[in-house]
Structures are given as structure tokens and as C-alpha cells.
Short mmCIF file of C-alpha atoms and ligand atoms in Angstrom, two decimals:
data_model
loop_
_atom_site.label_atom_id
_atom_site.label_comp_id
_atom_site.label_asym_id
_atom_site.label_seq_id
_atom_site.Cartn_x
_atom_site.Cartn_y
_atom_site.Cartn_z
CA MET M 263 139.10 79.08 89.76
CA ARG M 264 141.52 77.32 92.10
CA SER M 265 140.60 73.86 93.37
CA THR M 266 138.96 73.43 96.76
CA ASN M 267 139.99 70.73 99.20
CA PRO M 268 139.57 67.35 97.48
CA VAL M 269 138.48 65.53 100.65
CA TYR M 270 135.25 67.51 100.78
CA THR M 271 134.88 68.65 97.19
CA GLY M 272 132.28 66.54 95.44
CA LEU M 273 131.60 64.44 98.54
CA PRO M 274 127.94 63.39 98.52
CA MET M 275 125.62 64.62 101.25
CA THR M 276 125.64 62.31 104.28
CA VAL M 277 123.24 59.40 103.94
CA PHE M 278 121.40 60.35 107.15
CA GLU M 279 120.43 63.77 105.81
CA VAL M 280 119.57 62.26 102.44
CA MET M 281 117.26 59.71 104.08
CA SER M 282 115.55 62.27 106.31
CA ARG M 283 114.88 64.53 103.32
CA LEU M 284 113.61 61.61 101.27
CA ALA M 285 111.29 60.50 104.08
CA LYS M 286 109.93 64.02 104.47
CA GLU M 287 109.41 64.42 100.73
CA HIS M 288 107.29 61.25 100.60
CA ASP M 289 105.66 61.60 104.00
CA ALA M 290 107.27 58.33 105.04
CA ILE M 291 107.90 56.96 108.52
CA ASN M 292 111.57 57.82 109.05
CA LEU M 293 113.44 54.84 110.47
CA GLY M 294 116.55 56.06 108.63
CA GLN M 295 118.52 58.72 110.45
CA GLY M 296 119.05 57.66 114.05
CA PHE M 297 117.10 59.74 116.55
CA PRO M 298 114.37 58.94 119.08
CA ASP M 299 110.88 60.29 118.36
CA VAL M 300 110.32 61.02 122.05
CA ASP M 301 112.62 63.45 123.88
CA GLY M 302 114.58 62.28 126.90
CA PRO M 303 113.81 63.15 130.53
CA THR M 304 111.59 66.17 131.19
CA ASP M 305 113.58 67.14 134.27
CA VAL M 306 116.76 67.38 132.20
CA LYS M 307 114.97 69.64 129.71
CA ALA M 308 113.50 71.70 132.55
CA ARG M 309 116.96 72.12 133.99
CA ALA M 310 118.23 73.41 130.64
CA ALA M 311 115.28 75.84 130.43
CA GLU M 312 115.98 77.18 133.91
CA GLU M 313 119.63 77.60 133.11
CA LEU M 314 118.74 79.40 129.90
CA ILE M 315 116.52 81.93 131.67
CA SER M 316 118.28 82.33 135.02
CA GLY M 317 121.79 81.07 134.36
CA LEU M 318 124.78 82.39 132.48
CA ASN M 319 124.54 82.75 128.73
CA GLN M 320 128.03 84.03 127.93
CA TYR M 321 131.08 81.96 126.98
CA PRO M 322 131.60 79.18 129.48
CA PRO M 323 135.13 77.91 130.20
CA MET M 324 136.76 76.57 127.04
CA MET M 325 137.07 73.01 128.39
CA GLY M 326 133.48 72.90 129.60
CA VAL M 327 131.63 73.99 132.74
CA PRO M 328 133.16 72.46 135.90
CA GLU M 329 129.81 70.78 136.82
CA LEU M 330 129.78 68.75 133.62
CA ARG M 331 133.45 67.88 133.66
CA GLN M 332 133.05 66.70 137.25
CA ALA M 333 129.94 64.73 136.29
CA VAL M 334 131.76 63.02 133.41
CA ALA M 335 134.65 62.09 135.71
CA GLU M 336 132.16 60.77 138.26
CA ALA M 337 130.29 58.75 135.61
CA ASN M 338 133.58 57.17 134.54
CA ARG M 339 134.14 56.11 138.14
CA ARG M 340 130.58 55.01 138.78
CA PHE M 341 130.05 52.93 135.64
CA TYR M 342 133.55 51.70 134.82
CA GLY M 343 135.73 52.17 137.90
CA LEU M 344 137.95 54.62 136.02
CA ASP M 345 139.74 57.18 138.13
CA VAL M 346 139.60 60.43 136.16
CA ASP M 347 140.93 63.89 137.02
CA TRP M 348 138.13 66.20 135.87
CA GLN M 349 140.43 69.19 135.48
CA ARG M 350 143.08 67.56 133.31
CA GLU M 351 141.30 64.62 131.70
CA VAL M 352 137.80 65.74 130.64
CA LEU M 353 136.81 68.01 127.75
CA VAL M 354 133.28 68.99 126.69
CA THR M 355 132.63 69.26 122.95
CA SER M 356 129.72 70.14 120.68
CA GLY M 357 128.69 66.55 120.19
CA ALA M 358 130.70 63.39 119.59
CA THR M 359 131.20 64.55 116.02
CA GLU M 360 133.24 67.53 117.15
CA ALA M 361 135.16 65.28 119.52
CA LEU M 362 136.04 62.93 116.65
CA SER M 363 137.12 65.86 114.51
CA ASP M 364 139.27 67.27 117.34
CA CYS M 365 140.89 63.86 117.88
CA MET M 366 141.81 63.46 114.24
CA ALA M 367 143.14 67.00 113.98
CA ALA M 368 145.16 66.61 117.17
CA LEU M 369 146.55 63.08 116.94
CA ILE M 370 147.02 62.37 113.24
CA GLU M 371 149.92 63.62 111.15
CA PRO M 372 150.09 63.37 107.35
CA GLY M 373 150.91 59.81 106.32
CA ASP M 374 149.82 58.23 109.61
CA GLU M 375 147.71 55.11 109.22
CA VAL M 376 144.45 54.77 111.11
CA VAL M 377 142.89 51.33 111.51
CA VAL M 378 139.13 51.52 111.21
CA PHE M 379 136.31 49.00 110.84
CA GLU M 380 133.90 48.74 107.94
CA PRO M 381 130.92 49.31 108.24
CA LEU M 382 131.97 52.92 108.88
CA TYR M 383 130.08 55.72 110.58
CA ASP M 384 129.70 58.52 108.02
CA CYS M 385 132.27 61.05 109.25
CA TYR M 386 135.15 58.66 109.97
CA LEU M 387 136.87 58.49 106.57
CA PRO M 388 136.58 62.19 105.67
CA LEU M 389 137.92 63.22 109.09
CA ILE M 390 140.84 60.79 108.87
CA ARG M 391 141.68 61.95 105.35
CA ARG M 392 141.31 65.65 106.07
CA ALA M 393 143.88 65.19 108.80
CA GLY M 394 146.22 63.61 106.26
CA GLY M 395 145.72 60.13 107.65
CA VAL M 396 145.51 56.94 105.62
CA PRO M 397 142.64 54.62 106.61
CA ARG M 398 143.40 50.90 106.92
CA LEU M 399 140.02 49.19 106.68
CA VAL M 400 139.10 45.99 108.51
CA ARG M 401 135.87 44.50 107.24
CA LEU M 402 132.98 43.14 109.22
CA GLU M 403 130.12 41.79 107.17
CA PRO M 404 126.52 40.99 107.94
CA PRO M 405 124.92 38.84 109.10
CA ALA M 406 127.68 37.61 111.45
CA TRP M 407 129.64 40.87 111.73
CA GLN M 408 132.55 38.60 112.66
CA LEU M 409 135.89 40.25 113.48
CA ASP M 410 138.76 38.40 111.80
CA ALA M 411 141.67 38.58 114.26
CA GLY M 412 144.20 37.92 111.50
CA ALA M 413 142.85 40.72 109.33
CA LEU M 414 142.90 43.08 112.31
CA ALA M 415 146.51 42.23 113.15
CA ALA M 416 147.49 42.61 109.49
CA ALA M 417 146.01 46.13 109.37
CA PHE M 418 148.48 47.29 112.04
CA GLY M 419 151.99 48.18 110.91
CA PRO M 420 154.90 50.55 111.46
CA LYS M 421 152.87 53.54 110.26
CA THR M 422 149.83 52.88 112.48
CA LYS M 423 149.10 55.91 114.62
CA ALA M 424 145.68 54.94 115.90
CA ILE M 425 142.66 52.69 115.74
CA LEU M 426 139.23 54.31 115.59
CA LEU M 427 136.67 52.04 117.19
CA ASN M 428 132.91 52.36 117.60
CA ASN M 429 131.60 50.17 120.41
CA PRO M 430 128.66 49.40 120.58
CA MET M 431 128.82 49.59 116.82
CA ASN M 432 126.54 51.54 114.52
CA PRO M 433 125.09 50.20 112.19
CA ALA M 434 125.99 46.61 113.14
CA GLY M 435 124.33 46.60 116.56
CA ARG M 436 127.43 44.73 117.60
CA VAL M 437 129.15 44.83 120.99
CA PHE M 438 132.80 43.80 121.00
CA SER M 439 133.65 41.03 123.44
CA ARG M 440 136.25 41.39 126.16
CA ASP M 441 138.54 39.05 124.18
CA GLU M 442 138.21 41.20 121.08
CA LEU M 443 138.91 44.34 123.10
CA ALA M 444 141.93 42.62 124.67
CA LEU M 445 143.26 41.81 121.21
CA ILE M 446 142.79 45.43 120.12
CA ALA M 447 144.54 46.65 123.28
CA GLU M 448 147.46 44.27 122.66
CA LEU M 449 147.87 45.50 119.10
CA VAL M 450 147.65 49.14 120.17
CA VAL M 451 150.41 48.63 122.77
CA ALA M 452 152.58 46.54 120.44
CA HIS M 453 152.46 49.27 117.80
CA ASP M 454 152.81 52.19 120.19
CA ALA M 455 149.48 53.51 118.88
CA TYR M 456 146.41 55.31 120.25
CA ALA M 457 142.81 54.15 120.40
CA ILE M 458 140.03 56.62 119.67
CA CYS M 459 136.90 55.06 121.14
CA ASP M 460 133.52 56.30 119.94
CA GLU M 461 131.33 55.03 122.77
CA VAL M 462 128.22 57.15 122.21
CA TYR M 463 126.00 54.06 122.70
CA GLU M 464 127.70 53.13 126.01
CA HIS M 465 124.34 52.96 127.83
CA ILE M 466 122.42 51.12 125.11
CA LEU M 467 123.41 47.46 125.52
CA PHE M 468 120.95 44.60 125.76
CA ASP M 469 120.40 41.18 127.31
CA GLY M 470 122.46 41.79 130.44
CA ARG M 471 125.55 43.06 128.60
CA ARG M 472 127.61 45.74 130.33
CA HIS M 473 129.68 48.24 128.40
CA VAL M 474 133.42 47.77 128.72
CA PRO M 475 135.41 50.85 127.69
CA LEU M 476 138.64 49.90 125.93
CA MET M 477 140.21 52.46 128.27
CA SER M 478 139.61 50.11 131.20
CA LEU M 479 141.85 47.38 129.74
CA PRO M 480 145.53 46.97 130.69
CA GLY M 481 147.80 49.42 128.93
CA MET M 482 144.91 51.51 127.63
CA ARG M 483 144.51 54.23 130.25
CA GLU M 484 147.27 56.34 128.69
CA ARG M 485 146.51 55.43 125.07
CA ALA M 486 142.73 55.46 124.76
CA VAL M 487 140.48 58.44 124.15
CA ARG M 488 136.90 57.82 125.23
CA ILE M 489 134.07 59.75 123.59
CA GLY M 490 130.47 59.95 124.88
CA SER M 491 127.39 61.91 123.85
CA ALA M 492 124.40 63.26 125.73
CA GLY M 493 122.48 62.95 122.47
CA LYS M 494 122.29 59.17 122.89
CA THR M 495 122.39 58.88 126.67
CA PHE M 496 119.49 61.32 127.17
CA SER M 497 117.65 60.94 123.85
CA LEU M 498 118.32 64.58 123.01
CA THR M 499 120.25 64.30 119.75
CA GLY M 500 119.76 67.95 118.80
CA TRP M 501 121.65 69.20 121.84
CA LYS M 502 125.08 68.16 120.55
CA VAL M 503 126.80 67.89 123.89
CA GLY M 504 129.71 65.45 123.79
CA TYR M 505 132.53 64.65 126.18
CA VAL M 506 136.05 63.32 125.86
CA THR M 507 138.02 61.49 128.53
CA ALA M 508 141.75 61.00 128.01
CA ALA M 509 145.07 61.13 129.82
CA PRO M 510 146.50 64.68 130.01
CA ALA M 511 149.15 64.16 127.32
CA LEU M 512 146.43 63.17 124.83
CA LEU M 513 143.72 65.51 126.01
CA ASP M 514 145.99 68.55 125.75
CA PRO M 515 146.35 68.60 121.94
CA ILE M 516 142.70 67.51 121.56
CA THR M 517 141.74 70.52 123.68
CA LYS M 518 143.82 72.79 121.43
CA ALA M 519 141.96 71.47 118.38
CA HIS M 520 138.67 72.08 120.21
CA GLN M 521 139.61 75.63 121.16
CA PHE M 522 139.90 76.54 117.49
CA THR M 523 136.98 74.46 116.24
CA THR M 524 134.00 75.44 118.41
CA PHE M 525 135.82 76.81 121.50
CA THR M 526 132.76 76.15 123.70
CA THR M 527 129.37 74.43 123.88
CA PRO M 528 126.13 76.07 125.18
CA PRO M 529 126.56 76.40 128.97
CA ASN M 530 122.87 75.81 129.80
CA LEU M 531 122.85 72.49 127.98
CA GLN M 532 126.10 71.50 129.64
CA ARG M 533 124.66 72.11 133.11
CA ALA M 534 121.53 70.14 132.29
CA VAL M 535 123.63 67.22 131.06
CA ALA M 536 125.68 67.37 134.28
CA TYR M 537 122.41 67.01 136.17
CA GLY M 538 121.34 64.14 133.90
CA LEU M 539 124.53 62.13 134.26
CA ALA M 540 123.90 61.89 137.99
CA LYS M 541 120.54 60.18 137.45
CA ASP M 542 119.98 57.01 139.42
CA ASP M 543 120.63 53.51 138.11
CA ALA M 544 116.93 53.08 137.30
CA TYR M 545 117.18 55.73 134.59
CA TYR M 546 119.97 53.91 132.82
CA ARG M 547 118.29 50.53 133.30
CA ASP M 548 115.03 51.85 131.87
CA LEU M 549 116.74 53.43 128.85
CA ALA M 550 118.24 50.10 127.78
CA GLY M 551 115.18 48.12 128.91
CA ALA M 552 112.72 50.19 126.92
CA LEU M 553 114.89 49.99 123.82
CA ALA M 554 115.35 46.22 124.22
CA ALA M 555 111.55 45.85 124.20
CA LYS M 556 111.36 47.95 121.02
CA ARG M 557 114.11 45.91 119.44
CA ASP M 558 112.21 42.70 120.18
CA ARG M 559 108.92 44.10 118.94
CA PHE M 560 110.37 45.39 115.68
CA ALA M 561 112.66 42.38 115.07
CA ALA M 562 109.74 39.99 115.47
CA GLY M 563 107.69 42.05 113.03
CA LEU M 564 110.46 42.15 110.44
CA ALA M 565 111.02 38.40 110.76
CA LYS M 566 107.31 37.75 110.26
CA LEU M 567 107.50 39.74 107.03
CA GLY M 568 110.29 37.51 105.80
CA PHE M 569 113.35 39.69 106.43
CA GLY M 570 116.52 37.97 107.63
CA VAL M 571 116.86 39.83 110.92
CA VAL M 572 120.40 40.19 112.27
CA PRO M 573 120.79 39.97 116.05
CA CYS M 574 121.31 43.35 117.76
CA GLN M 575 123.35 43.48 120.98
CA GLY M 576 123.43 47.25 121.42
CA THR M 577 122.66 50.68 119.81
CA TYR M 578 119.14 51.51 118.57
CA PHE M 579 119.70 50.13 115.11
CA ILE M 580 118.77 46.77 113.70
CA THR M 581 119.91 45.46 110.34
CA ALA M 582 117.86 43.08 108.24
CA ASP M 583 118.54 41.16 105.06
CA ALA M 584 115.98 41.82 102.36
CA ALA M 585 117.32 39.03 100.11
CA PRO M 586 114.84 36.42 101.40
CA LEU M 587 112.01 38.64 100.12
CA ARG M 588 113.26 37.93 96.57
CA LEU M 589 112.62 41.42 95.29
CA ASN M 590 115.93 41.26 93.42
CA VAL M 591 116.85 44.89 93.85
CA SER M 592 119.80 46.53 95.57
CA ASP M 593 119.47 47.87 99.11
CA VAL M 594 119.52 51.41 97.71
CA GLU M 595 116.70 50.71 95.27
CA MET M 596 114.79 48.71 97.87
CA ASN M 597 114.96 51.63 100.28
CA ARG M 598 113.92 54.12 97.58
CA ARG M 599 110.90 52.03 96.64
CA MET M 600 110.04 51.34 100.26
CA THR M 601 110.02 55.10 100.88
CA ILE M 602 107.93 56.00 97.87
CA GLU M 603 105.59 53.02 97.73
CA ALA M 604 105.36 51.76 101.34
CA ARG M 605 106.22 55.12 102.95
CA VAL M 606 108.82 53.66 105.29
CA THR M 607 112.45 54.79 105.12
CA ALA M 608 115.51 52.92 106.37
CA VAL M 609 119.22 53.29 105.49
CA PRO M 610 120.88 51.01 102.93
CA VAL M 611 123.77 49.30 104.71
CA SER M 612 125.95 49.69 101.60
CA ALA M 613 126.26 53.38 102.58
CA PHE M 614 128.52 52.31 105.43
CA TYR M 615 131.12 50.70 103.15
CA GLU M 616 133.75 52.28 100.96
CA THR M 617 134.32 49.26 98.73
CA ALA M 618 132.43 46.10 97.73
CA PRO M 619 129.45 46.70 100.04
CA PRO M 620 126.90 44.07 100.94
CA VAL M 621 123.86 45.00 98.86
CA SER M 622 120.80 43.44 100.45
CA PHE M 623 120.81 44.77 104.02
CA LEU M 624 118.87 47.69 105.50
CA ARG M 625 119.39 49.49 108.81
CA PHE M 626 116.27 50.44 110.76
CA CYS M 627 116.25 52.81 113.75
CA PHE M 628 113.85 51.37 116.36
CA SER M 629 114.02 54.21 118.89
CA LYS M 630 110.42 55.13 118.03
CA LYS M 631 106.99 54.95 119.66
CA ASP M 632 105.53 51.44 119.57
CA GLU M 633 102.62 52.61 117.44
CA VAL M 634 105.05 54.08 114.91
CA LEU M 635 107.00 50.83 114.73
CA ASP M 636 103.74 48.88 114.35
CA GLU M 637 102.50 51.19 111.62
CA ALA M 638 105.82 50.88 109.76
CA LEU M 639 105.53 47.08 109.92
CA ALA M 640 101.90 47.22 108.74
CA ARG M 641 102.89 49.41 105.77
CA LEU M 642 105.79 47.12 104.89
CA GLY M 643 103.49 44.11 105.15
CA ARG M 644 100.95 45.55 102.71
CA TRP M 645 103.72 46.60 100.35
CA ILE M 646 105.45 43.23 100.33
CA ALA M 647 102.10 41.45 99.85
CA GLY M 648 101.35 43.71 96.91
N1 PMP U 787 129.28 58.29 116.48
C1 PMP U 787 128.31 57.43 116.17
C2 PMP U 787 128.64 56.00 116.02
C3 PMP U 787 127.01 57.88 116.00
O1 PMP U 787 126.04 57.00 115.67
C4 PMP U 787 126.73 59.23 116.14
C5 PMP U 787 125.35 59.70 115.84
N2 PMP U 787 124.72 60.31 116.75
C6 PMP U 787 127.78 60.11 116.46
C7 PMP U 787 129.04 59.61 116.62
C8 PMP U 787 127.58 61.59 116.59
O2 PMP U 787 127.16 61.98 117.84
P1 PMP U 787 126.76 63.51 118.15
O3 PMP U 787 125.38 63.70 117.66
O4 PMP U 787 126.91 63.64 119.61
O5 PMP U 787 127.74 64.37 117.39
N1 LIG U 788 124.07 58.89 114.35
C1 LIG U 788 122.90 58.98 113.53
C2 LIG U 788 122.77 57.75 112.67
O1 LIG U 788 123.64 56.93 112.63
C3 LIG U 788 122.86 60.17 112.62
C4 LIG U 788 123.52 61.43 113.06
C5 LIG U 788 123.64 62.35 111.90
O2 LIG U 788 122.72 62.48 111.10
N2 LIG U 788 124.77 62.95 111.76
O3 LIG U 788 121.79 57.61 112.00
#
């Protein structure tokens, strides 16, 4: 038999699927894979239902229904002051994952280097490599998740085609500062590169922080690609409605990759998301506010149990160091035992590193009902005591 593509051949199943299966198998509380346990707004779901029954169910326009593309352009203006032409600068995709795949396929040529931060979201390296790109990793490590400006600058070189940036950052719960973004922008311009910005957690920032798209910095409007997802913004992760904003010269090849990847995204869901994006400020405030309260509740509980809790500035993930518990096992083994014995599942942070991972940190998803978070803490407490 001939060989199959080495990038995907033998690749393990993604850690999120592995953790969800493990949790199910052991009837554990699943704080592993990131998804809320309560659906987002009922009116957005109702809108989708109406559109399903009474609206159009045939292929929508390849770039997305006009209502959603207009709503994305309007959201860019409303939240970030970005002036976006909905017809030439917005593309709807089947989730942020498809958008990332389209970007890699469209912008990367074999041999191009792509600067990317470790910890890494699961699909980044395979998508870069499948496009023929060569990842240049810049490490951030818990608990400080400090970005080393020298290491970042050193990762850029004559072969750099792009930087792939996740802000707010999963799993670190880290929000890049304006100074850090300015440094990234400077490096991107100096190396005539592009910036692919995975901003799916753009509305989940805490403690008064406001999201700053890299695209809004000087020199970035023509070079940045901004990716959002209704999955995160409306707590409807199964919908897989994503959107890309980029200058026409960048969006054009990304659109061509999209047209031969999924071609379109369900029109009813698109229209419902268009409706959702226009929600008033209170909706967005409440989304972040409710999650901040959950973060505080869960962080306090973990700290009480003896975990070294790492501050979380954004996203619905919190990382915690299990080393102070002195169980003397790796994060992978800790998580396995926690699932089987305590019936609580997290994600070992080592899964987000390609080399030399930190081995005592766990990522917990706190986008869950308070009683679920409390029960998880109670189970962990009994387990640790035992
Ligand atoms: N990027 C990051 C950082 C994520 O955490 C996720 C997970 N939802 C995605 C992309 C994928 O988003 P979607 O479900 O819209 O494909
Ligand atoms: N983004 C989610 C997480 O980080 C998982 C999405 C997925 O399973 N692909 O947990």
C-alpha cells in the first residue's frame, strides 16, 4: 500500500475528543473540552428555528448571507472602530476551525515559516504543516505565561510569512497587552508578513479589559486576518459559524480556499447569528460578567483545595498547578486518575506543547452551571483528602 499523508497519518486523536470520551466512559464531570453546559440566548435559537422552517434551506451565497456579512462588518465598527466593507472584506466559514484551515491553505507556501506561540491550540501545527509551512515556536510557560520579546523577535526571519496568534489565549487565559500587540505589529511590518488572528474569545475578557484586535494597530489593517466564532460569542459551539475579516487582497485567496473546503455554511444559522451580533451592549456585558463570576467561584475553590491557580484574564479556561498537592504524578496521569477516581475531567496542559511541556498543570473549563462547578470541587476535595 502507498503511504498516506504523513502530517495526518498516525496523528493522535485531538485531546478534546479524547477527554470528552474519557469523561463519558467514567461518568465524570467534563471540565475538559471547552463548551458551555447551558446554550446561549433563546431568541437566537428561536430565530434559527424560524429560519429553518420558513426560510431558505438551499445553498446560500458562497461568501455568506448578506445579513451576516453586514452584521460582522457592523460589529467590527461598533466594538473596535474598524471600517469594513462587508462585500469585499467579510467571509462566513463553518467555524473558526475552517477559517484557520482556509487561511493556511491560502496564505502559506511550502517552506514559509509561521511564527506561533506555545501553548498551541490543537489544530495549529497540523494545519501549518499540511500547507507546507514550517512552524517557528515561541514559548510561553505557566504560571506567568510571560512573552519574551527577544525570543519573539528571534523567531522572525527572512522566511517568515505569517504569525498565528490566539488572543485571548486558550489555554493560558492570557490577554496580550497593547505593548505586546504593538511589538507583534512592528515585527510583522518589518518582515513584510501577515498576522492570522484567532480572536474567538474576543467577548470573553475580564476585570474591565477590552479586546484589542491586532488589526486595529498601525500597519495591520492590510496585513491582519481577524477570525471570530459564534460558538464562543453565543455559547452555541455546535453551530460552527465562523467569520473572517480581512483586506480584499488577503480575503480573496482565503475565499477561494473556502469555496473548495465547505463552500457554504447553513443559511438558517447564519441568519440567526446575524440577529445575535446586533444584540445590545448588556448581552455582551452579561456574557463576560457571568463568566467572570464563575471564574472567581471556581478559582477560589481550586485554591482552597491546594492547587496553584494561575490568573485568568480572558477565555473560559483556567489553568492550575497540581504540584503543590504533592501527588507526584504527571498532568496526564493526574487527569486520568481524577477522571476515574474523582470523576472530574480536565485537560493536561502538556497536550498544548510540542516539546518539553510543563507537566503539572491542568486546564479546567469553567463555563458550567454553578452547581456543576461546586460538585466538581466537592468531588476533587474528597479525592484529594483520600
Ligand atoms: N480557536 C480556539 C483558540 C478555540 O479555542 C476554538 C475552540 N472552539 C476554535 C478556534 C474553534 O472554533 P470553532 O468551534 O468555531 O471552529
Ligand atoms: N475549543 C475547545 C477547547 O479548547 C474545543 C473545540 C474542539 O473540541 N475542537 O477545548
